[in-house]
mmCIF file of N, CA, C and O in Angstrom:
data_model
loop_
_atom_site.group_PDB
_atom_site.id
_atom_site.type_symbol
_atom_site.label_atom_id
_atom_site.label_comp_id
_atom_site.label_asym_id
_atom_site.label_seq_id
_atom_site.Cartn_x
_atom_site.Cartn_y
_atom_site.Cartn_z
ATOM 1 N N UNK A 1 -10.424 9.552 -3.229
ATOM 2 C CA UNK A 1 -10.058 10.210 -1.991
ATOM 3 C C UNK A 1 -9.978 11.716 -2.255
ATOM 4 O O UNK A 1 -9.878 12.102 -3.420
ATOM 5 N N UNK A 2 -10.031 12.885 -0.899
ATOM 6 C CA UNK A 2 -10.230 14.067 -1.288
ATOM 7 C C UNK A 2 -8.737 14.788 -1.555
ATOM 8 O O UNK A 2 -8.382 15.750 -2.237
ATOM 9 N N UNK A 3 -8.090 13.904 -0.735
ATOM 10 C CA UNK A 3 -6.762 14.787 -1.164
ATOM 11 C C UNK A 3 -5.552 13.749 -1.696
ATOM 12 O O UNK A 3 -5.999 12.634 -1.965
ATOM 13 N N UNK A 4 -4.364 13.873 -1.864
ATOM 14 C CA UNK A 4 -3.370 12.852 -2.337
ATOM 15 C C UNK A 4 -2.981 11.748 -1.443
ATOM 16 O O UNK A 4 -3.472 11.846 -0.319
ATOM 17 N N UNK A 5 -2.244 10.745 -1.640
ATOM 18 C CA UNK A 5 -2.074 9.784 -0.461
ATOM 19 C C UNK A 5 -0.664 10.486 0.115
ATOM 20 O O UNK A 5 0.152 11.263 -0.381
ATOM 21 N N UNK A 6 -0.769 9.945 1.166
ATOM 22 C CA UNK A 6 0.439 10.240 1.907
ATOM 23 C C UNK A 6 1.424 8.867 1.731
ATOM 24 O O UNK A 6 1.768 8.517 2.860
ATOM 25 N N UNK A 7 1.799 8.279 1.048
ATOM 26 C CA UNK A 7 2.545 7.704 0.723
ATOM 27 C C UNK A 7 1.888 6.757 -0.824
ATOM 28 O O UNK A 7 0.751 6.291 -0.887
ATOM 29 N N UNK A 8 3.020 6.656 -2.023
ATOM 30 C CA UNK A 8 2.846 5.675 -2.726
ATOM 31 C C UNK A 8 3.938 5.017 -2.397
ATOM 32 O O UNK A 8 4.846 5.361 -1.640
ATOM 33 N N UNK A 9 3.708 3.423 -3.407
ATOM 34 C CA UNK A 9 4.861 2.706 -2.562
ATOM 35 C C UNK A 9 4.333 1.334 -4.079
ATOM 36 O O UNK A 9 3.162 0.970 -4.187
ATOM 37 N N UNK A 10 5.293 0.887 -4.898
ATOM 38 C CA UNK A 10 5.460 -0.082 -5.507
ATOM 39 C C UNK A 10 6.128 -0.931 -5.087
ATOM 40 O O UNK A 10 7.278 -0.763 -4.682
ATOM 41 N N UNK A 11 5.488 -2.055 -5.112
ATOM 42 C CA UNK A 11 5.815 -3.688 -4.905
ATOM 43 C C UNK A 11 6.546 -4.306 -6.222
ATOM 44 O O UNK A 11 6.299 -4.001 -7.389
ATOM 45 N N UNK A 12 7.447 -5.191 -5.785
ATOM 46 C CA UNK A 12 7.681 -5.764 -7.053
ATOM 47 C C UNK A 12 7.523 -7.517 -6.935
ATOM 48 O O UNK A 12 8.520 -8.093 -6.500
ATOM 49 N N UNK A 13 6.717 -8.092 -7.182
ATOM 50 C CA UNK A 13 6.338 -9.702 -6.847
ATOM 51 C C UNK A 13 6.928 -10.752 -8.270
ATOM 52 O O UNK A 13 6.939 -10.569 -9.487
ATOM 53 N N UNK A 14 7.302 -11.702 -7.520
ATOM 54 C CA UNK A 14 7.495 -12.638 -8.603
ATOM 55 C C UNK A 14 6.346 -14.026 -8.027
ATOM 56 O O UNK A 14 6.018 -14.685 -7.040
ATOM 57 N N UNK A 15 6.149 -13.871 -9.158
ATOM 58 C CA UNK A 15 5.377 -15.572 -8.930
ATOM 59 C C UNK A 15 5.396 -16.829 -10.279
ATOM 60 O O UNK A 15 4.575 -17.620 -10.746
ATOM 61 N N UNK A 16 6.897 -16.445 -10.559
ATOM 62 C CA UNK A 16 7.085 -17.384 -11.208
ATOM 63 C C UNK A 16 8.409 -17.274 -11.601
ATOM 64 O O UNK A 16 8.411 -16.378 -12.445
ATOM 65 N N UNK A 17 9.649 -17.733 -11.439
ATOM 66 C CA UNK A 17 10.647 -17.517 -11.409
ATOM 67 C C UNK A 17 10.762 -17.732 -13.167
ATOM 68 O O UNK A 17 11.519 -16.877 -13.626
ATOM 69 N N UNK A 18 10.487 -18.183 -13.690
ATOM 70 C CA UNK A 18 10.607 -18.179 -15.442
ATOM 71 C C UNK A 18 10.152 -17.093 -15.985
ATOM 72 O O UNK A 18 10.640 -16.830 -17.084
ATOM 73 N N UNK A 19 9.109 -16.132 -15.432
ATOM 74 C CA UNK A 19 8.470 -15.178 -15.886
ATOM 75 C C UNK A 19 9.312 -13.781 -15.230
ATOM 76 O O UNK A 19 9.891 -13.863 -14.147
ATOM 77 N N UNK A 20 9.289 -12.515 -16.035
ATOM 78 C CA UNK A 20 9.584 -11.071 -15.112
ATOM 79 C C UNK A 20 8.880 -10.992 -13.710
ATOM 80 O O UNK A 20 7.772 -11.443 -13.418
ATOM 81 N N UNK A 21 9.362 -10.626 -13.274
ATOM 82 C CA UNK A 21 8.546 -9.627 -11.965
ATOM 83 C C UNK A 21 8.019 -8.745 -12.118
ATOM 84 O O UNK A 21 8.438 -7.771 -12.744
ATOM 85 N N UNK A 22 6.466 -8.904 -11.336
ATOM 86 C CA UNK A 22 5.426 -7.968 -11.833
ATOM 87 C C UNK A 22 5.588 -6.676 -10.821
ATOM 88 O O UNK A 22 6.190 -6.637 -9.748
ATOM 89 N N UNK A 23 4.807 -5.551 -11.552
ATOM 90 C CA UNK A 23 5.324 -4.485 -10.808
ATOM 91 C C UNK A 23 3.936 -3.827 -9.836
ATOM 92 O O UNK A 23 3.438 -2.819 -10.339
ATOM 93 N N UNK A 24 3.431 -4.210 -8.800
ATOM 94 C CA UNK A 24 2.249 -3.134 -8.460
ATOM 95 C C UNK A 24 2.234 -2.170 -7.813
ATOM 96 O O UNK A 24 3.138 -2.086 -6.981
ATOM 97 N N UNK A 25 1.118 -0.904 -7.903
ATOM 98 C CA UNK A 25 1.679 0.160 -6.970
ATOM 99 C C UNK A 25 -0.071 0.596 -6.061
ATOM 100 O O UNK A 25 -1.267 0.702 -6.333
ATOM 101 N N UNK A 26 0.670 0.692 -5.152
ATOM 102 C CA UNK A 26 -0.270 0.809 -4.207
ATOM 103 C C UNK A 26 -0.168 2.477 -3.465
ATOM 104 O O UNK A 26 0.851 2.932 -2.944
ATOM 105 N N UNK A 27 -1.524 3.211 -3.589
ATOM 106 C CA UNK A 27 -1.303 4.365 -2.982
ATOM 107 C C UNK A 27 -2.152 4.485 -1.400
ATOM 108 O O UNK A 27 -3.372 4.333 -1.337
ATOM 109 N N UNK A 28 -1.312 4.771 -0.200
ATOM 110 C CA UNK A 28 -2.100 5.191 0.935
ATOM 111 C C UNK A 28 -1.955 6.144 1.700
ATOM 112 O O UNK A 28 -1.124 7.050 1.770
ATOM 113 N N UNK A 29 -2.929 5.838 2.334
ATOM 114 C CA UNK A 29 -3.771 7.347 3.337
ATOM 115 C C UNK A 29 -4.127 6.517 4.245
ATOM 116 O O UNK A 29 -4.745 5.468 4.421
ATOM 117 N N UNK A 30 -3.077 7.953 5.179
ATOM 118 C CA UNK A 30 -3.623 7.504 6.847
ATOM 119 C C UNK A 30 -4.371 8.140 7.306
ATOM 120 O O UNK A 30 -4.454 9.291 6.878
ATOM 121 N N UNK A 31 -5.498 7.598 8.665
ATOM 122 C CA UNK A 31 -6.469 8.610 8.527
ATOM 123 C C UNK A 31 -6.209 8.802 9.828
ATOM 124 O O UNK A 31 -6.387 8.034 10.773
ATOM 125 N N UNK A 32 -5.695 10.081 9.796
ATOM 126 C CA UNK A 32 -5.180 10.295 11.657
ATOM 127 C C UNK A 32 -6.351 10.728 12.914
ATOM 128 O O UNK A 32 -6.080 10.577 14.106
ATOM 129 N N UNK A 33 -7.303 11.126 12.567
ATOM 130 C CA UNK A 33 -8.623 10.928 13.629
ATOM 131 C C UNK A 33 -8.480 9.200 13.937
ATOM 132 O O UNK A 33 -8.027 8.878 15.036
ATOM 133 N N UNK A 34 -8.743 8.468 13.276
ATOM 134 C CA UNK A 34 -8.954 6.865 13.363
ATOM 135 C C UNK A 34 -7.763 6.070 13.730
ATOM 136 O O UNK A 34 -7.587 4.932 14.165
ATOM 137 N N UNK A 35 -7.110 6.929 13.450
ATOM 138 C CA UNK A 35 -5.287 6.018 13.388
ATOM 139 C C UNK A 35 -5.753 4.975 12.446
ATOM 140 O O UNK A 35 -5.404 3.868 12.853
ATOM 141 N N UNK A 36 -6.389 4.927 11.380
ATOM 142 C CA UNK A 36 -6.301 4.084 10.543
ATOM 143 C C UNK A 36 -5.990 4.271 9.088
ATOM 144 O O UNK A 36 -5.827 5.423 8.686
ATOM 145 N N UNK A 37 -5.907 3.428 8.389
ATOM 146 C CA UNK A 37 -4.811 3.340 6.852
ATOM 147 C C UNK A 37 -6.078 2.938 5.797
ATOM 148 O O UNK A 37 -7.045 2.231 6.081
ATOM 149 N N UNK A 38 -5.779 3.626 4.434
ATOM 150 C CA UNK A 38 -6.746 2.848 3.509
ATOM 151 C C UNK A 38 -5.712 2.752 2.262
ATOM 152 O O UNK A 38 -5.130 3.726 1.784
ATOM 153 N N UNK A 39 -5.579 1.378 1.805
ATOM 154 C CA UNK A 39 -4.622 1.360 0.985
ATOM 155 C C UNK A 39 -5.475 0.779 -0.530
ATOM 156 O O UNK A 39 -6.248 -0.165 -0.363
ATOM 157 N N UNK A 40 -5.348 1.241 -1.698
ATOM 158 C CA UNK A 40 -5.727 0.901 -2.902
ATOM 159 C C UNK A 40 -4.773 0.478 -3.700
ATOM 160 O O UNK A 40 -3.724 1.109 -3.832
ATOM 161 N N UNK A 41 -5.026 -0.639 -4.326
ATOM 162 C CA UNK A 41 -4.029 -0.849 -5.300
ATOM 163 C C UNK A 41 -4.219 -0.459 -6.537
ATOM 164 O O UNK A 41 -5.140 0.356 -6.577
ATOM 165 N N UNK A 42 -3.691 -0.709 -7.718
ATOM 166 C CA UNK A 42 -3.636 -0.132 -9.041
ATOM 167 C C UNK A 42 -3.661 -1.228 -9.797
ATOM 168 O O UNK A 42 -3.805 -1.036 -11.005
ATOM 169 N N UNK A 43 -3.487 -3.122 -9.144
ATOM 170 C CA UNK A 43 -4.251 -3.707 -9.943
ATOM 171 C C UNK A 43 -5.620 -4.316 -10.055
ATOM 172 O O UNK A 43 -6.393 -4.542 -9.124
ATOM 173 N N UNK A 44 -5.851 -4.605 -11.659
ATOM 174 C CA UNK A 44 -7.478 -4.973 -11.819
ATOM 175 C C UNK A 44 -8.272 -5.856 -10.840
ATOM 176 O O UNK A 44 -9.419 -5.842 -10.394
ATOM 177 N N UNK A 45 -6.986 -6.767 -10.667
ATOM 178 C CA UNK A 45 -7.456 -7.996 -9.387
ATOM 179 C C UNK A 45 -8.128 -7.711 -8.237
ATOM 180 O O UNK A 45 -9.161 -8.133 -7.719
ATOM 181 N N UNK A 46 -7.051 -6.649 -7.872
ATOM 182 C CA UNK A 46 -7.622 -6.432 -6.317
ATOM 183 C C UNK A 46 -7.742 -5.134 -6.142
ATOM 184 O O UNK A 46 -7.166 -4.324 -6.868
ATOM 185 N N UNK A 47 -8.775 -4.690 -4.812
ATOM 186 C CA UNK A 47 -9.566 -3.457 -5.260
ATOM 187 C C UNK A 47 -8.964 -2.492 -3.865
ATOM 188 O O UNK A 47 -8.191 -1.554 -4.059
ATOM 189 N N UNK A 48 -9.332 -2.787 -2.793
ATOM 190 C CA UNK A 48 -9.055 -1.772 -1.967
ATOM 191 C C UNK A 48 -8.924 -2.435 -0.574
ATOM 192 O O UNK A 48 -9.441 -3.544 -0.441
ATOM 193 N N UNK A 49 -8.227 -1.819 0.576
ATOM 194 C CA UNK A 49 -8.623 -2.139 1.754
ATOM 195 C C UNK A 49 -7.900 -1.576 2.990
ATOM 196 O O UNK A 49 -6.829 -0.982 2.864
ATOM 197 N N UNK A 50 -8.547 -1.783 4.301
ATOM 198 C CA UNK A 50 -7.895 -0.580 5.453
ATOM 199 C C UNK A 50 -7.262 -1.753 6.293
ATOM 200 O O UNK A 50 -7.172 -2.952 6.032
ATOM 201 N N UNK A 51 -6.784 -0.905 7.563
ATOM 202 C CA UNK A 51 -6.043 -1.232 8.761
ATOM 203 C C UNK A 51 -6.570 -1.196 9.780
ATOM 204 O O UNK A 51 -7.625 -0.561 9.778
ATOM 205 N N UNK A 52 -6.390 -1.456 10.332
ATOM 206 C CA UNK A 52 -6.794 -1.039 11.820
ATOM 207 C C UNK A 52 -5.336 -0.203 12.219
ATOM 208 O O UNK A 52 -4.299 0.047 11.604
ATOM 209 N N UNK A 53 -5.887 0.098 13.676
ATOM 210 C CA UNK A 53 -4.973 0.774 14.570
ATOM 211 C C UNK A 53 -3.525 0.697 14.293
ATOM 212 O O UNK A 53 -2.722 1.472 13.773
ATOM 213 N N UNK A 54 -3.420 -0.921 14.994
ATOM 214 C CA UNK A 54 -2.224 -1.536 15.041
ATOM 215 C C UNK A 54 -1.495 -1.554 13.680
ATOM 216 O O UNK A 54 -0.287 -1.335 13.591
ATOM 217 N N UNK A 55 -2.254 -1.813 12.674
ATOM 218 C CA UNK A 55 -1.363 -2.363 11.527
ATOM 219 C C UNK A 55 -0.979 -1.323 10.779
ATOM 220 O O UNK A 55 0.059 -1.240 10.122
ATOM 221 N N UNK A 56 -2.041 -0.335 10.914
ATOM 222 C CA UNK A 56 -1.926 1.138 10.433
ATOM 223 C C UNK A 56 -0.458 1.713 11.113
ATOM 224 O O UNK A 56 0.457 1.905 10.312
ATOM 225 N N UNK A 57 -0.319 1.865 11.895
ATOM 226 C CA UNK A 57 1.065 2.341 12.810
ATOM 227 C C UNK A 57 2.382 1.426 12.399
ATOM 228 O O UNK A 57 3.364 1.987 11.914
ATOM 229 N N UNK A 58 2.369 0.410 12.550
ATOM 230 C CA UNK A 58 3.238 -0.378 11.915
ATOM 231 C C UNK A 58 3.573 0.084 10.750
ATOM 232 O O UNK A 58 4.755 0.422 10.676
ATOM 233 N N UNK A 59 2.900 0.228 9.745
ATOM 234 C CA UNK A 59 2.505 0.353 8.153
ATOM 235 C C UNK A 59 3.219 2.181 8.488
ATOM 236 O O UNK A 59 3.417 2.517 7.320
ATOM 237 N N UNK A 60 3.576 3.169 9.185
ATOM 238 C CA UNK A 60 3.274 4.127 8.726
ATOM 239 C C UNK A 60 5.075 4.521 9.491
ATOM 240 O O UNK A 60 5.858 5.404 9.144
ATOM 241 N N UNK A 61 5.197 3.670 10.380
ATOM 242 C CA UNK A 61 6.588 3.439 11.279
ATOM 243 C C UNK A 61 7.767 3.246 9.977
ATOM 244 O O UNK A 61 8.822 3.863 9.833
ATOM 245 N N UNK A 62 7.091 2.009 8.984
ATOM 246 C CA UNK A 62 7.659 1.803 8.067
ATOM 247 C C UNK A 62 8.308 2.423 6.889
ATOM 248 O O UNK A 62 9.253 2.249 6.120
ATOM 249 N N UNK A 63 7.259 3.291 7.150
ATOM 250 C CA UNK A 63 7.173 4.066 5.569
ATOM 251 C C UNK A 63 7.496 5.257 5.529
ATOM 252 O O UNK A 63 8.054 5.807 4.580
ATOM 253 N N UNK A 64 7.044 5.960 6.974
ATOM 254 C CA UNK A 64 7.393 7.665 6.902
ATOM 255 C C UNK A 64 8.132 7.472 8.296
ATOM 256 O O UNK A 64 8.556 8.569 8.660
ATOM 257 N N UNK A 65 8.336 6.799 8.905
ATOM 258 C CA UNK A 65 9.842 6.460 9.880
ATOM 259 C C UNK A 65 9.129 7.349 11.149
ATOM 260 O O UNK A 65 9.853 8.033 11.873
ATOM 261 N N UNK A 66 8.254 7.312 11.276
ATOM 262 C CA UNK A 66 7.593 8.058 12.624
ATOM 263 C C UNK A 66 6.684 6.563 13.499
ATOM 264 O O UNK A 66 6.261 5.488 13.072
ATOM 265 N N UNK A 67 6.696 7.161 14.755
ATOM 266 C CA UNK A 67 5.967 6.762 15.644
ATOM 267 C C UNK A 67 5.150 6.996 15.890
ATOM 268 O O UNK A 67 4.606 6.436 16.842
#
């Protein structure tokens, strides 16, 4: 991306209660022409992906407390 994300944001998941909780961090960018979101993660598994409108706004209500 050309500039920094406007929000990072780490998850912390368990999927296995015998094991630690894994830690992932996900960085995103909203793209305010589109009202849409592109979020990347930081693990190997999984690679990238956007929002639409709706989910983008939701997602951004959440995070930077705006409407």
């Amino acid at each position: 991306m050309a500039r920094k994300p406007d929000v990072e944001v780490t998850l912390f998941y368990t999927f296995d209660e015998n094991k630690p909780e894994r830690l992932y961090e996900y960085e995103i960018w909203f793209n305010e022409s589109a009202g849409t979101a592109t979020i990347i993660s930081n693990n190997e598994n999984e690679s990238y992906g956007e929002l639409d409108k709706d989910n983008a706004q939701a997602l951004k209500s959440n995070y930077l407390n705006k409407q």
